[in-house]
Coordinates of C-alpha atoms in Angstrom, one line a residue:
Chain A
X1 CA 4.9 -9.2 22.0
X2 CA 1.3 -10.7 22.8
X3 CA 0.4 -9.6 19.0
X4 CA 3.0 -11.5 17.4
X5 CA 2.0 -14.7 19.5
X6 CA -1.6 -14.7 19.0
X7 CA -0.4 -14.5 15.0
X8 CA 2.3 -17.5 15.7
X9 CA -0.6 -19.6 17.3
X10 CA -3.3 -18.9 14.7
X11 CA -0.8 -19.5 11.6
X12 CA 0.3 -23.1 13.7
X13 CA -2.8 -24.0 14.6
X14 CA -4.4 -23.2 10.5
X15 CA -1.4 -25.8 9.7
X16 CA -2.2 -28.4 11.8
X17 CA -5.6 -28.0 11.4
X18 CA -4.7 -28.6 7.4
X19 CA -2.5 -31.7 7.6
X20 CA -3.6 -35.0 6.3
X21 CA -4.4 -36.9 9.3
X22 CA -7.5 -38.9 10.9
X23 CA -9.4 -36.1 12.4
X24 CA -8.8 -33.6 9.9
X25 CA -10.5 -35.9 7.1
X26 CA -13.8 -36.2 9.4
X27 CA -16.6 -34.0 7.9
X28 CA -16.5 -30.8 10.8
X29 CA -20.3 -31.5 11.8
X30 CA -19.1 -35.4 12.8
X31 CA -16.8 -34.4 14.5
X32 CA -17.8 -31.5 16.8
X33 CA -20.6 -34.2 17.2
X34 CA -18.2 -37.1 17.9
X35 CA -15.7 -35.0 20.3
X36 CA -19.1 -33.5 22.4
X37 CA -19.9 -37.0 22.8
X38 CA -16.7 -37.9 24.3
X39 CA -17.0 -35.0 27.0
X40 CA -20.3 -36.4 28.2
X41 CA -19.2 -39.8 28.4
X42 CA -16.0 -38.5 30.3
X43 CA -18.5 -36.2 32.7
X44 CA -21.1 -39.1 33.0
X45 CA -18.1 -42.0 33.9
X46 CA -18.2 -41.9 37.2
X47 CA -14.8 -44.7 37.1
X48 CA -11.2 -43.0 37.0
X49 CA -10.4 -46.2 35.2
X50 CA -12.9 -45.7 32.5
X51 CA -12.0 -42.1 32.0
X52 CA -7.9 -42.8 31.9
X53 CA -8.8 -44.9 29.6
X54 CA -10.3 -42.3 27.1
X55 CA -8.0 -39.9 28.2
X56 CA -5.6 -42.6 26.3
X57 CA -7.6 -42.7 23.6
X58 CA -7.6 -38.9 23.5
X59 CA -3.8 -39.3 23.1
X60 CA -4.1 -42.3 20.8
X61 CA -6.6 -39.5 18.1
X62 CA -4.1 -36.6 18.5
X63 CA -1.2 -39.2 17.2
X64 CA -3.4 -40.4 14.3
X65 CA -3.8 -36.5 13.3
X66 CA -0.7 -36.2 13.0
X67 CA 0.1 -33.7 16.2
X68 CA 3.1 -34.2 18.0
X69 CA 2.4 -35.5 21.1
X70 CA 4.5 -33.8 23.6
X71 CA 3.1 -30.3 21.8
X72 CA -0.1 -32.0 22.7
X73 CA 0.7 -32.5 26.3
X74 CA 2.2 -29.2 27.1
X75 CA -1.0 -27.5 25.1
X76 CA -3.0 -29.3 27.6
X77 CA -1.7 -29.9 30.8
X78 CA -0.6 -26.3 31.5
X79 CA -3.2 -23.7 32.7
X80 CA -6.8 -25.3 33.5
X81 CA -5.9 -29.2 34.5
X82 CA -2.6 -27.4 36.9
X83 CA -5.3 -24.8 38.2
X84 CA -7.9 -27.9 38.4
X85 CA -5.2 -29.5 40.8
X86 CA -4.5 -26.7 42.9
X87 CA -8.7 -26.7 43.4
X88 CA -8.5 -30.4 44.2
X89 CA -5.5 -30.5 46.6
X90 CA -7.7 -29.6 49.5
X91 CA -10.2 -32.4 48.9
X92 CA -7.3 -35.0 49.6
X93 CA -7.1 -34.1 53.0
X94 CA -9.6 -36.0 55.8
X95 CA -10.7 -32.3 57.2
X96 CA -12.6 -32.3 53.5
X97 CA -13.0 -35.8 52.5
X98 CA -13.1 -38.2 56.0
X99 CA -11.9 -42.0 55.0
X100 CA -9.9 -45.0 55.4
X101 CA -6.3 -43.3 56.0
X102 CA -3.0 -43.2 53.5
X103 CA -1.0 -41.3 55.1
X104 CA -0.9 -38.5 57.7
X105 CA 1.0 -36.2 59.6
X106 CA 0.9 -33.8 62.3
X107 CA 1.2 -29.5 61.5
X108 CA 1.4 -27.1 64.2
X109 CA -0.6 -29.7 67.0
X110 CA -2.8 -30.5 64.3
X111 CA -3.1 -33.7 62.6
X112 CA -3.6 -33.8 58.8
X113 CA -4.6 -37.3 57.2
X114 CA -4.5 -37.7 53.4
X115 CA -7.6 -40.4 52.7
X116 CA -8.3 -43.0 49.9
X117 CA -11.8 -41.1 49.0
X118 CA -10.4 -38.0 49.1
X119 CA -7.6 -39.1 47.0
X120 CA -9.6 -41.0 44.3
X121 CA -12.0 -37.7 44.2
X122 CA -9.1 -35.2 43.4
X123 CA -8.2 -38.2 40.6
X124 CA -11.1 -37.7 38.8
X125 CA -12.1 -34.4 39.1
X126 CA -8.6 -33.6 37.7
X127 CA -8.7 -36.5 35.1
X128 CA -12.1 -35.6 34.0
X129 CA -10.9 -31.5 33.7
X130 CA -7.4 -33.1 31.7
X131 CA -9.4 -35.1 29.3
X132 CA -12.6 -32.4 28.6
X133 CA -9.8 -30.3 27.6
X134 CA -8.0 -32.3 25.8
X135 CA -10.8 -33.6 23.4
X136 CA -11.8 -30.0 23.2
X137 CA -7.9 -28.7 22.5
X138 CA -8.1 -31.9 19.9
X139 CA -10.8 -30.5 17.9
X140 CA -9.5 -27.0 17.8
X141 CA -6.4 -28.5 16.8
X142 CA -7.6 -30.6 14.0
X143 CA -10.5 -28.2 12.5
X144 CA -10.3 -24.6 10.4
X145 CA -11.8 -22.4 12.8
X146 CA -14.6 -21.3 10.0
X147 CA -15.5 -24.8 9.6
X148 CA -15.7 -25.5 13.4
X149 CA -18.0 -21.9 13.3
X150 CA -20.5 -23.9 10.1
X151 CA -20.2 -27.0 12.4
X152 CA -22.4 -24.8 14.9
X153 CA -25.3 -24.9 12.6
X154 CA -26.1 -29.0 13.7
X155 CA -27.2 -27.7 17.5
X156 CA -29.4 -25.5 15.8
X157 CA -26.8 -22.3 16.5
X158 CA -29.0 -19.3 14.4
X159 CA -27.0 -18.3 11.0
X160 CA -27.2 -15.0 12.1
X161 CA -24.8 -15.6 15.1
X162 CA -22.3 -17.9 12.8
X163 CA -22.2 -15.1 10.8
X164 CA -21.7 -12.5 12.8
X165 CA -18.8 -14.6 15.0
X166 CA -17.1 -15.8 11.9
X167 CA -17.1 -11.4 11.3
X168 CA -15.5 -10.9 14.8
X169 CA -13.0 -13.4 14.5
X170 CA -12.2 -12.4 11.2
X171 CA -12.1 -8.8 12.5
X172 CA -10.2 -9.2 15.3
X173 CA -7.0 -10.0 13.2
X174 CA -7.2 -6.7 11.6
X175 CA -7.2 -4.8 15.0
X176 CA -4.4 -6.9 16.0
X177 CA -2.7 -5.7 13.4
X178 CA -3.4 -2.2 14.2
X179 CA -2.3 -2.2 18.0
X180 CA 0.5 -3.6 16.8
X181 CA 1.7 -1.4 14.0
X182 CA 0.0 2.0 17.0
X183 CA 2.9 -0.3 19.3
X184 CA 5.6 -0.1 16.8
X185 CA 4.5 3.6 15.6
X186 CA 4.8 4.9 19.8
X187 CA 8.1 2.7 20.1
X188 CA 9.6 4.2 17.3
X189 CA 9.1 7.7 18.6
X190 CA 9.5 7.6 22.2
X191 CA 11.2 4.6 22.7
X192 CA 10.3 1.8 25.1
X193 CA 10.3 3.0 28.7
X194 CA 7.5 5.2 29.5
X195 CA 6.3 6.5 32.9
X196 CA 3.7 4.4 34.0
X197 CA 1.3 7.2 34.3
X198 CA 2.6 7.9 30.7
X199 CA 1.8 4.3 29.7
X200 CA -1.3 4.1 30.9
X201 CA -2.6 7.1 29.4
X202 CA -1.5 5.9 25.6
X203 CA -3.2 2.5 26.6
X204 CA -6.2 4.1 27.1
X205 CA -5.7 6.3 24.3
X206 CA -5.2 3.2 22.5
X207 CA -8.5 1.5 23.3
X208 CA -10.6 4.6 22.8
X209 CA -9.0 5.2 19.2
X210 CA -9.7 1.0 18.0
X211 CA -13.0 1.7 19.5
X212 CA -13.8 4.6 17.0
X213 CA -12.0 2.8 13.9
X214 CA -14.2 -0.2 15.0
X215 CA -17.0 2.4 15.2
X216 CA -16.5 3.3 11.3
X217 CA -15.7 -0.3 10.2
X218 CA -18.7 -1.2 11.4
X219 CA -21.0 1.1 9.7
X220 CA -18.4 0.9 6.1
X221 CA -18.6 -3.1 6.8
X222 CA -22.3 -3.0 6.9
X223 CA -22.7 -1.2 3.7
X224 CA -20.5 -3.6 1.6
X225 CA -23.1 -6.1 2.4
X226 CA -25.8 -4.1 1.7
X227 CA -23.8 -4.1 -1.9
X228 CA -24.1 -6.9 -2.3
X229 CA -27.6 -7.7 -1.6
X230 CA -27.7 -8.3 1.9
X231 CA -31.2 -8.0 3.7
X232 CA -30.8 -9.2 7.2
X233 CA -31.3 -13.0 5.8
X234 CA -28.0 -14.2 5.9
X235 CA -27.2 -17.0 3.6
X236 CA -24.3 -19.3 3.7
X237 CA -22.5 -21.6 1.6
X238 CA -22.4 -25.1 3.4
X239 CA -20.1 -27.9 2.0
X240 CA -20.3 -30.4 4.5
X241 CA -20.3 -34.1 3.1
X242 CA -20.1 -36.7 5.6
X243 CA -18.4 -40.2 4.1
X244 CA -19.0 -43.6 5.2
X245 CA -15.8 -43.4 7.4
X246 CA -17.3 -40.3 8.9
X247 CA -20.5 -42.6 9.7
X248 CA -18.4 -45.7 11.0
X249 CA -16.3 -43.5 13.2
X250 CA -19.6 -41.9 15.3
X251 CA -20.9 -46.0 15.0
X252 CA -17.1 -47.2 17.0
X253 CA -17.3 -43.6 19.4
X254 CA -20.8 -44.6 20.5
X255 CA -20.0 -48.1 20.8
X256 CA -17.0 -47.3 23.1
X257 CA -18.9 -45.0 24.8
X258 CA -21.5 -47.6 25.6
X259 CA -18.4 -50.1 26.7
X260 CA -16.9 -47.1 29.1
X261 CA -20.2 -46.4 30.7
X262 CA -21.6 -49.9 31.2
X263 CA -18.6 -51.2 32.4
X264 CA -17.9 -48.5 35.1
X265 CA -21.5 -48.9 36.2
X266 CA -20.6 -52.9 36.6
X267 CA -17.4 -52.2 38.1
X268 CA -15.4 -54.5 35.7
Chain B
X1 CA -28.5 3.4 -29.3
X2 CA -27.0 2.7 -26.3
X3 CA -29.3 2.8 -22.8
X4 CA -28.6 5.2 -20.2
X5 CA -27.3 3.3 -17.0
X6 CA -26.7 6.2 -14.7
X7 CA -29.0 9.7 -15.0
X8 CA -27.8 12.5 -12.4
X9 CA -29.6 15.7 -12.2
X10 CA -28.5 18.2 -10.1
X11 CA -27.2 16.1 -7.4
X12 CA -26.7 17.6 -4.0
X13 CA -25.4 15.7 -0.8
X14 CA -23.8 17.0 2.9
X15 CA -22.5 15.5 5.7
X16 CA -24.5 15.7 8.9
X17 CA -26.3 18.7 6.8
X18 CA -23.3 20.5 7.5
X19 CA -20.1 19.8 5.4
X20 CA -21.4 19.6 1.9
X21 CA -19.7 16.8 0.1
X22 CA -21.3 17.5 -3.8
X23 CA -22.8 20.7 -5.0
X24 CA -25.0 20.3 -8.6
X25 CA -23.4 17.0 -10.1
X26 CA -25.5 16.3 -13.3
X27 CA -24.0 13.4 -15.1
X28 CA -24.9 11.0 -17.6
X29 CA -23.6 7.3 -18.0
X30 CA -24.4 4.6 -20.9
X31 CA -24.2 1.7 -21.1
X32 CA -20.6 -0.3 -21.9
X33 CA -18.9 3.2 -21.1
X34 CA -15.3 3.7 -19.4
X35 CA -15.5 6.8 -17.2
X36 CA -13.2 7.7 -14.8
X37 CA -13.6 10.6 -11.8
X38 CA -10.9 12.3 -11.3
X39 CA -10.0 15.2 -8.6
X40 CA -8.1 16.3 -5.4
X41 CA -8.9 14.6 -2.2
X42 CA -12.1 15.9 -0.4
X43 CA -14.1 16.6 -3.9
X44 CA -16.3 14.0 -3.4
X45 CA -15.7 11.2 -5.4
X46 CA -16.4 8.3 -3.0
X47 CA -19.5 10.2 -1.7
X48 CA -20.6 10.4 -5.7
X49 CA -19.7 6.6 -6.0
X50 CA -21.7 5.6 -3.2
X51 CA -24.7 7.2 -4.6
X52 CA -24.6 5.7 -7.4
X53 CA -24.5 2.4 -5.6
X54 CA -27.5 3.3 -3.6
X55 CA -25.4 3.8 -0.4
X56 CA -26.4 7.0 0.5
X57 CA -29.3 8.8 -0.9
X58 CA -29.4 13.1 -2.0
X59 CA -30.5 15.5 -0.2
X60 CA -31.4 17.5 -3.0
X61 CA -31.8 16.3 -7.0
X62 CA -32.5 12.8 -9.2
X63 CA -30.6 9.7 -9.4
X64 CA -32.4 7.8 -12.5
X65 CA -30.9 3.8 -12.7
X66 CA -31.8 2.2 -15.5
X67 CA -34.7 4.5 -16.1
X68 CA -35.7 4.6 -12.4
X69 CA -35.4 6.6 -9.8
X70 CA -33.5 5.3 -6.7
X71 CA -34.5 6.5 -3.4
X72 CA -35.1 4.6 -0.3
X73 CA -38.7 3.4 -1.1
X74 CA -36.9 1.7 -4.2
X75 CA -34.5 -0.2 -2.0
X76 CA -37.5 -0.9 0.7
X77 CA -39.2 -3.2 -1.9
X78 CA -37.2 -6.3 -2.0
X79 CA -37.6 -7.0 -5.7
X80 CA -36.2 -3.7 -7.2
X81 CA -33.7 -3.6 -4.6
X82 CA -32.2 -6.8 -5.6
X83 CA -32.1 -6.6 -8.9
X84 CA -30.2 -3.8 -8.6
X85 CA -27.6 -4.8 -6.5
X86 CA -27.4 -8.2 -9.2
X87 CA -26.8 -5.8 -11.3
X88 CA -24.1 -2.9 -10.0
X89 CA -21.3 -3.8 -7.9
X90 CA -19.3 -1.7 -6.3
X91 CA -15.2 -2.2 -5.1
X92 CA -14.3 -0.1 -1.9
X93 CA -11.7 1.4 -1.6
X94 CA -10.6 -0.1 1.6
X95 CA -10.7 -4.1 1.0
X96 CA -10.8 -4.6 4.5
X97 CA -14.4 -3.3 4.5
X98 CA -15.0 -5.3 1.5
X99 CA -13.6 -8.7 2.3
X100 CA -16.1 -9.4 6.1
X101 CA -16.4 -13.2 5.5
X102 CA -13.7 -15.5 7.3
X103 CA -12.3 -16.9 4.6
X104 CA -12.2 -15.7 0.7
X105 CA -13.8 -18.2 -0.5
X106 CA -17.5 -17.1 1.7
X107 CA -16.7 -13.8 0.4
X108 CA -17.1 -14.3 -3.0
X109 CA -20.6 -16.2 -2.8
X110 CA -21.8 -14.6 -0.1
X111 CA -23.7 -11.7 -3.0
X112 CA -24.9 -14.1 -5.5
X113 CA -25.9 -16.4 -2.4
X114 CA -28.0 -13.3 -0.8
X115 CA -29.1 -13.0 -4.3
X116 CA -30.9 -15.8 -4.7
X117 CA -28.6 -17.9 -6.2
X118 CA -28.6 -21.8 -5.4
X119 CA -25.7 -23.0 -4.1
X120 CA -24.8 -24.9 -6.6
X121 CA -25.0 -22.2 -9.4
X122 CA -22.9 -19.8 -6.7
X123 CA -20.2 -22.7 -6.5
X124 CA -20.4 -22.6 -10.1
X125 CA -19.4 -19.0 -10.1
X126 CA -16.3 -19.0 -7.4
X127 CA -14.4 -21.8 -9.4
X128 CA -15.2 -20.0 -12.4
X129 CA -14.1 -16.3 -11.1
X130 CA -10.7 -18.0 -9.5
X131 CA -10.3 -19.9 -12.8
X132 CA -10.9 -16.4 -14.6
X133 CA -8.3 -14.0 -12.1
X134 CA -6.2 -17.0 -11.1
X135 CA -6.9 -17.2 -7.5
X136 CA -8.2 -20.7 -6.6
X137 CA -5.4 -21.2 -4.9
X138 CA -6.6 -18.0 -2.0
X139 CA -9.5 -19.4 -1.4
X140 CA -9.4 -21.5 1.5
X141 CA -7.5 -18.3 2.9
X142 CA -8.6 -15.8 5.2
X143 CA -8.5 -12.1 4.4
X144 CA -6.0 -11.1 6.9
X145 CA -3.7 -13.7 5.5
X146 CA -3.7 -11.6 1.5
X147 CA -1.4 -9.1 0.5
X148 CA -2.9 -5.7 -0.8
X149 CA -2.8 -6.7 -4.1
X150 CA -4.2 -10.0 -3.4
X151 CA -6.7 -8.7 -1.5
X152 CA -7.9 -6.5 -4.2
X153 CA -8.0 -9.3 -6.4
X154 CA -10.4 -10.9 -4.1
X155 CA -12.4 -7.7 -4.0
X156 CA -12.6 -7.4 -7.6
X157 CA -13.6 -11.2 -7.5
X158 CA -16.6 -10.4 -5.0
X159 CA -17.4 -8.2 -7.5
X160 CA -17.9 -10.1 -10.7
X161 CA -19.3 -13.2 -8.7
X162 CA -22.6 -11.1 -9.3
X163 CA -22.6 -11.0 -12.8
X164 CA -22.2 -7.1 -12.8
X165 CA -23.4 -5.0 -15.4
X166 CA -22.2 -2.1 -13.8
X167 CA -18.3 -2.1 -12.1
X168 CA -17.8 0.6 -9.9
X169 CA -14.1 0.7 -8.3
X170 CA -12.9 3.8 -5.8
X171 CA -9.9 3.5 -6.4
X172 CA -8.9 0.4 -7.9
X173 CA -4.7 0.7 -7.7
X174 CA -4.0 2.5 -4.8
X175 CA -0.9 1.2 -2.9
X176 CA -0.1 -1.3 -5.9
X177 CA 3.1 -2.4 -7.6
X178 CA 3.2 -2.2 -11.1
X179 CA 2.5 -5.6 -12.0
X180 CA -0.3 -6.2 -9.7
X181 CA -1.4 -2.5 -11.2
X182 CA -1.3 -4.3 -14.3
X183 CA -3.0 -7.6 -13.4
X184 CA -6.4 -5.2 -12.0
X185 CA -6.4 -2.8 -15.4
X186 CA -6.7 -6.5 -17.2
X187 CA -9.2 -7.4 -15.2
X188 CA -11.1 -4.5 -15.7
X189 CA -10.9 -4.4 -19.4
X190 CA -11.8 -7.7 -19.3
X191 CA -15.1 -6.9 -17.2
X192 CA -15.6 -3.9 -19.6
X193 CA -15.0 -6.3 -22.9
X194 CA -17.8 -8.5 -21.5
X195 CA -20.2 -5.7 -21.4
X196 CA -19.7 -4.0 -18.1
X197 CA -19.9 -0.5 -17.8
X198 CA -17.0 0.5 -15.8
X199 CA -16.6 3.8 -13.2
X200 CA -13.5 4.0 -11.8
X201 CA -12.4 7.2 -9.1
X202 CA -9.1 7.2 -9.3
X203 CA -5.9 9.4 -8.8
X204 CA -3.6 7.3 -10.9
X205 CA -3.4 9.3 -14.3
X206 CA -0.9 6.4 -15.3
X207 CA -4.2 4.0 -16.1
X208 CA -7.0 6.4 -16.3
X209 CA -6.3 6.2 -20.4
X210 CA -6.6 2.6 -20.6
X211 CA -9.6 2.0 -18.1
X212 CA -11.7 5.6 -19.2
X213 CA -12.5 6.9 -22.5
X214 CA -14.6 9.9 -20.7
X215 CA -12.9 11.9 -17.5
X216 CA -15.2 13.7 -14.9
X217 CA -13.2 16.2 -13.1
X218 CA -14.4 17.1 -9.4
X219 CA -12.8 20.7 -8.2
X220 CA -12.5 22.3 -4.6
X221 CA -16.4 23.8 -5.9
X222 CA -17.4 19.9 -5.4
X223 CA -19.1 20.0 -8.9
X224 CA -18.2 18.6 -12.3
X225 CA -15.7 21.1 -13.2
X226 CA -14.8 19.7 -16.6
X227 CA -15.7 16.7 -18.5
X228 CA -14.0 15.3 -22.2
X229 CA -12.2 11.9 -23.5
X230 CA -9.1 11.4 -21.4
X231 CA -6.9 11.8 -24.2
X232 CA -8.2 15.3 -24.4
X233 CA -7.4 16.1 -20.5
X234 CA -4.5 14.6 -20.0
X235 CA -3.1 16.9 -22.6
X236 CA -4.0 20.2 -20.7
X237 CA -1.3 20.3 -18.3
X238 CA -2.3 23.3 -16.7
X239 CA -6.2 22.5 -16.2
X240 CA -4.9 19.2 -14.4
X241 CA -2.1 21.2 -12.1
X242 CA -4.9 23.5 -11.4
X243 CA -7.0 20.3 -9.8
X244 CA -4.2 18.9 -7.9
X245 CA -3.6 15.9 -10.2
X246 CA 0.1 17.1 -11.6
X247 CA 2.6 19.3 -9.4
X248 CA 6.1 20.9 -10.1
X249 CA 8.5 19.5 -8.4
X250 CA 12.6 20.0 -8.3
X251 CA 14.7 17.3 -7.6
X252 CA 18.3 16.0 -8.6
X253 CA 20.1 13.6 -11.6
X254 CA 23.8 13.5 -9.8
X255 CA 24.5 17.0 -10.4
X256 CA 22.1 18.7 -12.5
X257 CA 18.9 19.7 -10.3
X258 CA 15.9 20.0 -12.9
X259 CA 12.5 20.8 -12.8
X260 CA 9.1 18.7 -14.2
X261 CA 6.1 18.0 -13.5
X262 CA 4.8 14.6 -11.1
X263 CA 1.6 13.3 -11.2
X264 CA -0.3 12.0 -8.6
X265 CA 0.8 7.8 -9.0
X266 CA 0.2 6.2 -6.2
X267 CA -2.4 7.9 -2.9
X268 CA -3.1 6.4 0.1
X269 CA -5.7 7.8 2.6

């Protein structure tokens, strides 16, 4: 059931974020900055080997953060990089990217060839997407969602936005629970098999009912906020403390980025 | 001589100007008192509590808190509003309404921070409350990861963190097991011992004698039909039955069927 897997996923992510690994020990703000810089470096780098070395670095970080490597690979290779592969596939052929032929074949009186340049550009695209996605997933796996939201403040995201997003995140669970219970209530009364038309009717009714509940909750929560002194200007408790390890990590990443970009540009 | 905390004179309130919820309420609550509002469903208990917390305002009549009239103008003034909010805390019936932050920690410090306390002071209050209610192990959790009993404890903690002079509680023990109910009662009594005025709406007659010295009963006419000491009112079984607070039912013990009164121990809405 979708709702159940949502809970399982979130519980596992929370569990990963509370392990005593390297990235988990960093200040969330510094961590967000480091990952942002790494993704930027991946975007700017033109050399496939440089990007591949960054990917290896990402895998190293996941191991040092006590994330199961097989789980991490499964999580990062599914969906986005796989779709990117299909998007990048036509680029390897000479009709899209002309160049030095590596392999050619004929099909229906039409000659197609794979070019070195085409293979390289498709490879760069794929590895770039994979590395960027891996870094972002590593960040979400090693940071609690609530800390991640608070860390957004370093990019000058307004506190009101951070607070509203945090509240949405909190109430998603409540609504998922309501949907799950409604589904079970329907199942207990009518069984699983329903005619499609009736099924659609129930889904539509559920959407309407959930909207009504959220509307009521919206008003009730606002009164609860007023009751505790809210006047429209949210204030939050920031407990971030950057340690020597955080600053050293940031410095190391800056050196790595400079090296990767410099070596990639000079073709060493 | 005790100070008057709330004074209500001929209060009328209706929803959408159509559905009457309260029809002429007169009430006086003194500092340090323990008050219980009882009555069947739909008699206006929650509405009355919301009026006391300045969340809604009456159609007719006067509400005074700490000697000052509560109305929209009063709350439009930030200084007055902040002063009132830091003195009166409200524990909502549904803890999912009260706990709106992503973590328990953020929920507990929300009130103190909004009311102008420094981050250090709010952090200190958080530690004190966690120690007092023994909820330190919950602070990093999200509200959806808590049991109903834990949610209620945390909801009370969010109110206690404001250091309220007055605690208003809407059905604080609804749906709780006996052990958690006991813990909640102890928390309420402890707050009262420290000087808080306690106003509780409840159906749970088992706890009333402990958490209230005085009972106000709201009737189906949406008025206070009777008030008096808890001991005196709880003895009047005819009155309780008339107000849907107890009912007579029959049930079997092995082969013998007997009939007796049944109290509304636990109600959900």
